[in-house]
Amino acid sequence: MNLSSLRGRSGAVLGAVRGYPRRAPLTLAYVCLLLVGHAWLGYVLSADQAASILGYLSTNLDNLQDHPLAALLGSVLLFAGTLTDVTSADFLGTLITLGLGVCCSLAWAEARWGRPRAVAVFLGGHVVATLLTAVVIAVALRRGWYPADVRHALDYGVSYGAQTVLAFGTPALPRRGRLPWAVFVLAWPLGGAAWDGPLPDFTTVGHLTAAALGFGLLGVPAFGRRRHLHRPELTA
């Protein structure tokens, strides 16, 4: 790669960073909110206070039956993972969900399809994948495929919504990169899956469900039409 090409690519990256707040202001505000919430839980509250909040906002079966709206909406204001332990698997998960999912894919969806559709894809994926996973958990508990304590397991964060927009953002890639990307989106949750029976752990089920929702939405006409950008005409 010659010097002029390197400068051109660096300029393109800097231009993309500078234009990010203009193209995806809602995504930027949401990322800032997630970071503030993460810092608040990790560095302001005590461990017991943080655990109590996470326990209340967790989207497990008990909470979905007791206070479903608070659990569904509250859990999407937080992300599960780490920003500091860079050698851990949790950090890799943060890079995929918060980095590729929210910062990149959600921002692309906002810029390309508009804020309402981007929010609908993200929140719809979060809510629908959570509820479908809850159905799977309920069936699996009856059949003895999951342990009983799954009913009140800790489960919160943006990962289902992020997984949905990861799949939905496939058209952002060149055609030759779309199939490998789709394979990655479906495969990465399986990398750390735990199998206690015929089903993987419920979070893996949730991520695969969210990915299927994202891919499925690409075929919905309402989501297939690109947002029309109104440009003012120049007049003399």
PDB file of C-alpha atoms in Angstrom:
ATOM      1  CA  MET A   1       0.000   0.000   0.000  1.00  0.00           C
ATOM      2  CA  ASN A   2       1.514   3.329  -1.060  1.00  0.00           C
ATOM      3  CA  LEU A   3       1.542   6.502   1.011  1.00  0.00           C
ATOM      4  CA  SER A   4      -1.204   8.252  -0.943  1.00  0.00           C
ATOM      5  CA  SER A   5      -3.527   5.264  -0.572  1.00  0.00           C
ATOM      6  CA  LEU A   6      -2.833   5.129   3.171  1.00  0.00           C
ATOM      7  CA  ARG A   7      -3.579   8.835   3.504  1.00  0.00           C
ATOM      8  CA  GLY A   8      -6.788   8.399   1.539  1.00  0.00           C
ATOM      9  CA  ARG A   9      -8.002   5.618   3.808  1.00  0.00           C
ATOM     10  CA  SER A  10      -7.026   7.545   6.934  1.00  0.00           C
ATOM     11  CA  GLY A  11      -8.926  10.559   5.633  1.00  0.00           C
ATOM     12  CA  ALA A  12     -11.985   8.402   4.955  1.00  0.00           C
ATOM     13  CA  VAL A  13     -11.887   7.002   8.486  1.00  0.00           C
ATOM     14  CA  LEU A  14     -11.522  10.452  10.032  1.00  0.00           C
ATOM     15  CA  GLY A  15     -14.353  11.729   7.865  1.00  0.00           C
ATOM     16  CA  ALA A  16     -16.580   8.876   8.998  1.00  0.00           C
ATOM     17  CA  VAL A  17     -15.782   9.606  12.646  1.00  0.00           C
ATOM     18  CA  ARG A  18     -16.452  13.323  12.250  1.00  0.00           C
ATOM     19  CA  GLY A  19     -19.736  12.651  10.452  1.00  0.00           C
ATOM     20  CA  TYR A  20     -20.957  10.033  12.946  1.00  0.00           C
ATOM     21  CA  PRO A  21     -22.903  12.478  15.193  1.00  0.00           C
ATOM     22  CA  ARG A  22     -24.689  13.917  12.168  1.00  0.00           C
ATOM     23  CA  ARG A  23     -25.557  10.577  10.549  1.00  0.00           C
ATOM     24  CA  ALA A  24     -26.513   8.662  13.706  1.00  0.00           C
ATOM     25  CA  PRO A  25     -27.266  11.080  16.567  1.00  0.00           C
ATOM     26  CA  LEU A  26     -29.727   8.724  18.250  1.00  0.00           C
ATOM     27  CA  THR A  27     -27.256   5.851  18.257  1.00  0.00           C
ATOM     28  CA  LEU A  28     -24.543   8.116  19.664  1.00  0.00           C
ATOM     29  CA  ALA A  29     -26.837   9.268  22.466  1.00  0.00           C
ATOM     30  CA  TYR A  30     -27.783   5.661  23.209  1.00  0.00           C
ATOM     31  CA  VAL A  31     -24.144   4.543  23.363  1.00  0.00           C
ATOM     32  CA  CYS A  32     -23.383   7.377  25.778  1.00  0.00           C
ATOM     33  CA  LEU A  33     -26.349   6.309  27.926  1.00  0.00           C
ATOM     34  CA  LEU A  34     -25.098   2.727  27.977  1.00  0.00           C
ATOM     35  CA  LEU A  35     -21.611   3.845  29.006  1.00  0.00           C
ATOM     36  CA  VAL A  36     -22.993   6.045  31.772  1.00  0.00           C
ATOM     37  CA  GLY A  37     -25.158   3.190  33.051  1.00  0.00           C
ATOM     38  CA  HIS A  38     -22.199   0.820  32.962  1.00  0.00           C
ATOM     39  CA  ALA A  39     -20.025   3.253  34.924  1.00  0.00           C
ATOM     40  CA  TRP A  40     -22.833   3.931  37.404  1.00  0.00           C
ATOM     41  CA  LEU A  41     -23.325   0.257  38.168  1.00  0.00           C
ATOM     42  CA  GLY A  42     -19.633  -0.584  38.225  1.00  0.00           C
ATOM     43  CA  TYR A  43     -18.081   2.405  39.988  1.00  0.00           C
ATOM     44  CA  VAL A  44     -20.758   4.406  41.811  1.00  0.00           C
ATOM     45  CA  LEU A  45     -23.056   1.843  43.383  1.00  0.00           C
ATOM     46  CA  SER A  46     -21.980  -0.776  45.854  1.00  0.00           C
ATOM     47  CA  ALA A  47     -21.813  -4.382  44.719  1.00  0.00           C
ATOM     48  CA  ASP A  48     -25.012  -5.200  46.610  1.00  0.00           C
ATOM     49  CA  GLN A  49     -26.886  -2.233  45.125  1.00  0.00           C
ATOM     50  CA  ALA A  50     -25.768  -3.103  41.609  1.00  0.00           C
ATOM     51  CA  ALA A  51     -26.741  -6.748  42.090  1.00  0.00           C
ATOM     52  CA  SER A  52     -30.181  -5.715  43.346  1.00  0.00           C
ATOM     53  CA  ILE A  53     -30.813  -3.506  40.302  1.00  0.00           C
ATOM     54  CA  LEU A  54     -29.584  -6.128  37.851  1.00  0.00           C
ATOM     55  CA  GLY A  55     -31.690  -8.753  39.560  1.00  0.00           C
ATOM     56  CA  TYR A  56     -34.793  -6.587  39.198  1.00  0.00           C
ATOM     57  CA  LEU A  57     -34.131  -5.715  35.542  1.00  0.00           C
ATOM     58  CA  SER A  58     -33.151  -9.224  34.481  1.00  0.00           C
ATOM     59  CA  THR A  59     -35.444 -10.638  31.806  1.00  0.00           C
ATOM     60  CA  ASN A  60     -35.833 -14.058  33.412  1.00  0.00           C
ATOM     61  CA  LEU A  61     -39.124 -15.918  33.699  1.00  0.00           C
ATOM     62  CA  ASP A  62     -39.894 -14.724  37.227  1.00  0.00           C
ATOM     63  CA  ASN A  63     -39.399 -11.054  36.350  1.00  0.00           C
ATOM     64  CA  LEU A  64     -41.267 -11.317  33.056  1.00  0.00           C
ATOM     65  CA  GLN A  65     -44.250 -12.652  34.959  1.00  0.00           C
ATOM     66  CA  ASP A  66     -43.988 -10.122  37.805  1.00  0.00           C
ATOM     67  CA  HIS A  67     -42.948  -6.854  36.065  1.00  0.00           C
ATOM     68  CA  PRO A  68     -42.491  -7.495  32.335  1.00  0.00           C
ATOM     69  CA  LEU A  69     -42.310  -3.880  31.099  1.00  0.00           C
ATOM     70  CA  ALA A  70     -39.732  -2.805  33.675  1.00  0.00           C
ATOM     71  CA  ALA A  71     -37.595  -5.843  32.905  1.00  0.00           C
ATOM     72  CA  LEU A  72     -37.833  -5.531  29.117  1.00  0.00           C
ATOM     73  CA  LEU A  73     -37.226  -1.791  28.941  1.00  0.00           C
ATOM     74  CA  GLY A  74     -34.801  -1.538  31.852  1.00  0.00           C
ATOM     75  CA  SER A  75     -32.512  -4.321  30.696  1.00  0.00           C
ATOM     76  CA  VAL A  76     -31.953  -2.657  27.310  1.00  0.00           C
ATOM     77  CA  LEU A  77     -30.442   0.366  29.078  1.00  0.00           C
ATOM     78  CA  LEU A  78     -27.477  -1.721  30.214  1.00  0.00           C
ATOM     79  CA  PHE A  79     -24.899  -3.936  28.585  1.00  0.00           C
ATOM     80  CA  ALA A  80     -23.407  -7.073  30.052  1.00  0.00           C
ATOM     81  CA  GLY A  81     -19.682  -7.269  29.518  1.00  0.00           C
ATOM     82  CA  THR A  82     -16.431  -5.514  30.274  1.00  0.00           C
ATOM     83  CA  LEU A  83     -14.479  -2.654  28.784  1.00  0.00           C
ATOM     84  CA  THR A  84     -11.329  -3.216  30.801  1.00  0.00           C
ATOM     85  CA  ASP A  85     -10.529  -6.949  30.937  1.00  0.00           C
ATOM     86  CA  VAL A  86      -9.325  -7.093  27.346  1.00  0.00           C
ATOM     87  CA  THR A  87      -8.102 -10.695  27.556  1.00  0.00           C
ATOM     88  CA  SER A  88     -11.464 -12.146  28.564  1.00  0.00           C
ATOM     89  CA  ALA A  89     -14.223 -13.678  26.499  1.00  0.00           C
ATOM     90  CA  ASP A  90     -16.573 -11.057  27.948  1.00  0.00           C
ATOM     91  CA  PHE A  91     -14.531  -8.322  26.273  1.00  0.00           C
ATOM     92  CA  LEU A  92     -14.871 -10.076  22.925  1.00  0.00           C
ATOM     93  CA  GLY A  93     -18.605 -10.223  23.484  1.00  0.00           C
ATOM     94  CA  THR A  94     -18.613  -6.498  24.267  1.00  0.00           C
ATOM     95  CA  LEU A  95     -16.764  -5.760  21.032  1.00  0.00           C
ATOM     96  CA  ILE A  96     -19.337  -7.732  19.059  1.00  0.00           C
ATOM     97  CA  THR A  97     -22.525  -6.522  20.756  1.00  0.00           C
ATOM     98  CA  LEU A  98     -21.679  -2.965  21.785  1.00  0.00           C
ATOM     99  CA  GLY A  99     -19.050  -2.294  19.115  1.00  0.00           C
ATOM    100  CA  LEU A 100     -20.225  -4.039  15.955  1.00  0.00           C
ATOM    101  CA  GLY A 101     -23.874  -4.314  16.957  1.00  0.00           C
ATOM    102  CA  VAL A 102     -24.778  -0.953  18.467  1.00  0.00           C
ATOM    103  CA  CYS A 103     -21.999   1.456  17.467  1.00  0.00           C
ATOM    104  CA  CYS A 104     -21.745   0.203  13.875  1.00  0.00           C
ATOM    105  CA  SER A 105     -24.835  -1.733  12.770  1.00  0.00           C
ATOM    106  CA  LEU A 106     -27.429   0.332  14.631  1.00  0.00           C
ATOM    107  CA  ALA A 107     -25.772   3.535  13.425  1.00  0.00           C
ATOM    108  CA  TRP A 108     -25.817   2.236   9.851  1.00  0.00           C
ATOM    109  CA  ALA A 109     -29.492   1.304  10.169  1.00  0.00           C
ATOM    110  CA  GLU A 110     -30.306   4.771  11.532  1.00  0.00           C
ATOM    111  CA  ALA A 111     -28.451   6.507   8.711  1.00  0.00           C
ATOM    112  CA  ARG A 112     -29.809   4.285   5.937  1.00  0.00           C
ATOM    113  CA  TRP A 113     -33.343   3.453   7.030  1.00  0.00           C
ATOM    114  CA  GLY A 114     -34.144   6.305   9.408  1.00  0.00           C
ATOM    115  CA  ARG A 115     -34.564   6.453  13.153  1.00  0.00           C
ATOM    116  CA  PRO A 116     -38.059   4.925  13.467  1.00  0.00           C
ATOM    117  CA  ARG A 117     -37.141   1.787  11.540  1.00  0.00           C
ATOM    118  CA  ALA A 118     -33.758   1.471  13.252  1.00  0.00           C
ATOM    119  CA  VAL A 119     -35.405   1.702  16.674  1.00  0.00           C
ATOM    120  CA  ALA A 120     -38.127  -0.740  15.600  1.00  0.00           C
ATOM    121  CA  VAL A 121     -35.542  -3.304  14.484  1.00  0.00           C
ATOM    122  CA  PHE A 122     -33.415  -2.966  17.598  1.00  0.00           C
ATOM    123  CA  LEU A 123     -36.181  -2.854  20.209  1.00  0.00           C
ATOM    124  CA  GLY A 124     -38.304  -5.348  18.301  1.00  0.00           C
ATOM    125  CA  GLY A 125     -35.423  -7.780  18.201  1.00  0.00           C
ATOM    126  CA  HIS A 126     -34.754  -7.294  21.905  1.00  0.00           C
ATOM    127  CA  VAL A 127     -38.378  -7.778  22.958  1.00  0.00           C
ATOM    128  CA  VAL A 128     -39.414 -10.530  20.565  1.00  0.00           C
ATOM    129  CA  ALA A 129     -36.232 -12.579  21.017  1.00  0.00           C
ATOM    130  CA  THR A 130     -36.567 -12.253  24.793  1.00  0.00           C
ATOM    131  CA  LEU A 131     -40.200 -13.389  24.793  1.00  0.00           C
ATOM    132  CA  LEU A 132     -39.604 -16.271  22.374  1.00  0.00           C
ATOM    133  CA  THR A 133     -36.644 -17.385  24.463  1.00  0.00           C
ATOM    134  CA  ALA A 134     -38.853 -17.274  27.554  1.00  0.00           C
ATOM    135  CA  VAL A 135     -41.257 -19.659  25.810  1.00  0.00           C
ATOM    136  CA  VAL A 136     -38.356 -21.995  25.005  1.00  0.00           C
ATOM    137  CA  ILE A 137     -37.197 -21.837  28.627  1.00  0.00           C
ATOM    138  CA  ALA A 138     -40.692 -22.646  29.925  1.00  0.00           C
ATOM    139  CA  VAL A 139     -40.960 -25.677  27.632  1.00  0.00           C
ATOM    140  CA  ALA A 140     -37.430 -26.817  28.449  1.00  0.00           C
ATOM    141  CA  LEU A 141     -38.105 -26.591  32.183  1.00  0.00           C
ATOM    142  CA  ARG A 142     -41.180 -28.792  31.844  1.00  0.00           C
ATOM    143  CA  ARG A 143     -39.155 -31.379  29.965  1.00  0.00           C
ATOM    144  CA  GLY A 144     -36.202 -31.192  32.350  1.00  0.00           C
ATOM    145  CA  TRP A 145     -33.762 -29.850  29.749  1.00  0.00           C
ATOM    146  CA  TYR A 146     -32.829 -26.818  31.855  1.00  0.00           C
ATOM    147  CA  PRO A 147     -32.173 -26.670  35.607  1.00  0.00           C
ATOM    148  CA  ALA A 148     -34.870 -25.098  37.750  1.00  0.00           C
ATOM    149  CA  ASP A 149     -32.748 -22.087  38.722  1.00  0.00           C
ATOM    150  CA  VAL A 150     -32.941 -20.813  35.117  1.00  0.00           C
ATOM    151  CA  ARG A 151     -36.279 -19.265  36.115  1.00  0.00           C
ATOM    152  CA  HIS A 152     -34.462 -16.539  38.030  1.00  0.00           C
ATOM    153  CA  ALA A 153     -31.116 -16.508  36.219  1.00  0.00           C
ATOM    154  CA  LEU A 154     -29.434 -13.163  35.580  1.00  0.00           C
ATOM    155  CA  ASP A 155     -30.099 -12.069  32.004  1.00  0.00           C
ATOM    156  CA  TYR A 156     -29.921  -8.441  30.928  1.00  0.00           C
ATOM    157  CA  GLY A 157     -28.363  -6.190  28.338  1.00  0.00           C
ATOM    158  CA  VAL A 158     -28.446  -5.103  24.712  1.00  0.00           C
ATOM    159  CA  SER A 159     -27.138  -8.272  23.097  1.00  0.00           C
ATOM    160  CA  TYR A 160     -30.418  -9.525  21.582  1.00  0.00           C
ATOM    161  CA  GLY A 161     -31.150  -6.149  20.017  1.00  0.00           C
ATOM    162  CA  ALA A 162     -27.540  -5.896  18.885  1.00  0.00           C
ATOM    163  CA  GLN A 163     -27.695  -9.356  17.348  1.00  0.00           C
ATOM    164  CA  THR A 164     -30.814  -8.375  15.428  1.00  0.00           C
ATOM    165  CA  VAL A 165     -29.195  -5.292  13.902  1.00  0.00           C
ATOM    166  CA  LEU A 166     -26.013  -7.275  13.187  1.00  0.00           C
ATOM    167  CA  ALA A 167     -28.109  -9.510  10.953  1.00  0.00           C
ATOM    168  CA  PHE A 168     -30.190  -6.637   9.606  1.00  0.00           C
ATOM    169  CA  GLY A 169     -27.019  -4.763   8.665  1.00  0.00           C
ATOM    170  CA  THR A 170     -25.809  -7.454   6.285  1.00  0.00           C
ATOM    171  CA  PRO A 171     -26.569  -5.321   3.170  1.00  0.00           C
ATOM    172  CA  ALA A 172     -24.020  -2.774   4.413  1.00  0.00           C
ATOM    173  CA  LEU A 173     -21.278  -5.149   3.271  1.00  0.00           C
ATOM    174  CA  PRO A 174     -20.125  -5.777  -0.295  1.00  0.00           C
ATOM    175  CA  ARG A 175     -21.933  -8.725  -1.881  1.00  0.00           C
ATOM    176  CA  ARG A 176     -18.980 -11.064  -1.552  1.00  0.00           C
ATOM    177  CA  GLY A 177     -18.776 -10.384   2.166  1.00  0.00           C
ATOM    178  CA  ARG A 178     -22.416 -10.944   3.023  1.00  0.00           C
ATOM    179  CA  LEU A 179     -22.407 -14.726   3.254  1.00  0.00           C
ATOM    180  CA  PRO A 180     -19.304 -14.851   5.510  1.00  0.00           C
ATOM    181  CA  TRP A 181     -20.879 -12.137   7.649  1.00  0.00           C
ATOM    182  CA  ALA A 182     -24.137 -14.064   7.964  1.00  0.00           C
ATOM    183  CA  VAL A 183     -22.173 -17.159   8.989  1.00  0.00           C
ATOM    184  CA  PHE A 184     -20.305 -15.108  11.601  1.00  0.00           C
ATOM    185  CA  VAL A 185     -23.518 -13.638  13.022  1.00  0.00           C
ATOM    186  CA  LEU A 186     -25.008 -17.110  13.448  1.00  0.00           C
ATOM    187  CA  ALA A 187     -21.798 -18.815  14.563  1.00  0.00           C
ATOM    188  CA  TRP A 188     -20.320 -16.552  17.210  1.00  0.00           C
ATOM    189  CA  PRO A 189     -23.012 -17.248  19.861  1.00  0.00           C
ATOM    190  CA  LEU A 190     -22.351 -20.965  19.459  1.00  0.00           C
ATOM    191  CA  GLY A 191     -18.670 -20.520  20.287  1.00  0.00           C
ATOM    192  CA  GLY A 192     -19.285 -20.412  24.028  1.00  0.00           C
ATOM    193  CA  ALA A 193     -22.547 -22.333  24.145  1.00  0.00           C
ATOM    194  CA  ALA A 194     -23.192 -24.787  26.967  1.00  0.00           C
ATOM    195  CA  TRP A 195     -25.219 -27.895  26.194  1.00  0.00           C
ATOM    196  CA  ASP A 196     -27.031 -29.534  29.110  1.00  0.00           C
ATOM    197  CA  GLY A 197     -29.402 -31.463  26.847  1.00  0.00           C
ATOM    198  CA  PRO A 198     -30.875 -31.192  23.363  1.00  0.00           C
ATOM    199  CA  LEU A 199     -30.783 -27.371  23.540  1.00  0.00           C
ATOM    200  CA  PRO A 200     -27.894 -24.965  24.063  1.00  0.00           C
ATOM    201  CA  ASP A 201     -28.077 -22.541  26.987  1.00  0.00           C
ATOM    202  CA  PHE A 202     -30.930 -20.058  26.800  1.00  0.00           C
ATOM    203  CA  THR A 203     -28.762 -17.051  25.948  1.00  0.00           C
ATOM    204  CA  THR A 204     -27.488 -18.867  22.858  1.00  0.00           C
ATOM    205  CA  VAL A 205     -31.087 -19.644  21.919  1.00  0.00           C
ATOM    206  CA  GLY A 206     -31.882 -15.954  22.347  1.00  0.00           C
ATOM    207  CA  HIS A 207     -29.000 -14.804  20.167  1.00  0.00           C
ATOM    208  CA  LEU A 208     -29.865 -17.231  17.386  1.00  0.00           C
ATOM    209  CA  THR A 209     -33.522 -16.177  17.573  1.00  0.00           C
ATOM    210  CA  ALA A 210     -32.528 -12.502  17.383  1.00  0.00           C
ATOM    211  CA  ALA A 211     -30.320 -13.180  14.352  1.00  0.00           C
ATOM    212  CA  ALA A 212     -33.170 -15.002  12.611  1.00  0.00           C
ATOM    213  CA  LEU A 213     -35.424 -12.016  13.266  1.00  0.00           C
ATOM    214  CA  GLY A 214     -32.862  -9.629  11.789  1.00  0.00           C
ATOM    215  CA  PHE A 215     -32.402 -11.700   8.647  1.00  0.00           C
ATOM    216  CA  GLY A 216     -36.163 -12.128   8.344  1.00  0.00           C
ATOM    217  CA  LEU A 217     -36.800  -8.388   8.517  1.00  0.00           C
ATOM    218  CA  LEU A 218     -34.662  -7.889   5.424  1.00  0.00           C
ATOM    219  CA  GLY A 219     -37.475  -9.463   3.450  1.00  0.00           C
ATOM    220  CA  VAL A 220     -40.200  -7.214   4.876  1.00  0.00           C
ATOM    221  CA  PRO A 221     -41.126  -4.479   2.350  1.00  0.00           C
ATOM    222  CA  ALA A 222     -41.510  -1.798   5.027  1.00  0.00           C
ATOM    223  CA  PHE A 223     -37.891  -2.335   6.022  1.00  0.00           C
ATOM    224  CA  GLY A 224     -36.597  -2.831   2.507  1.00  0.00           C
ATOM    225  CA  ARG A 225     -37.228   0.699   1.294  1.00  0.00           C
ATOM    226  CA  ARG A 226     -34.331   2.977   1.910  1.00  0.00           C
ATOM    227  CA  ARG A 227     -35.108   6.266   3.605  1.00  0.00           C
ATOM    228  CA  HIS A 228     -35.609   9.136   1.163  1.00  0.00           C
ATOM    229  CA  LEU A 229     -33.229  11.955   1.954  1.00  0.00           C
ATOM    230  CA  HIS A 230     -34.701  15.322   1.087  1.00  0.00           C
ATOM    231  CA  ARG A 231     -32.042  17.596  -0.317  1.00  0.00           C
ATOM    232  CA  PRO A 232     -32.835  21.298  -0.722  1.00  0.00           C
ATOM    233  CA  GLU A 233     -32.546  22.475  -4.304  1.00  0.00           C
ATOM    234  CA  LEU A 234     -30.095  25.233  -5.058  1.00  0.00           C
ATOM    235  CA  THR A 235     -31.747  28.366  -6.389  1.00  0.00           C
ATOM    236  CA  ALA A 236     -30.193  31.372  -7.978  1.00  0.00           C
TER     237      ALA A 236
END
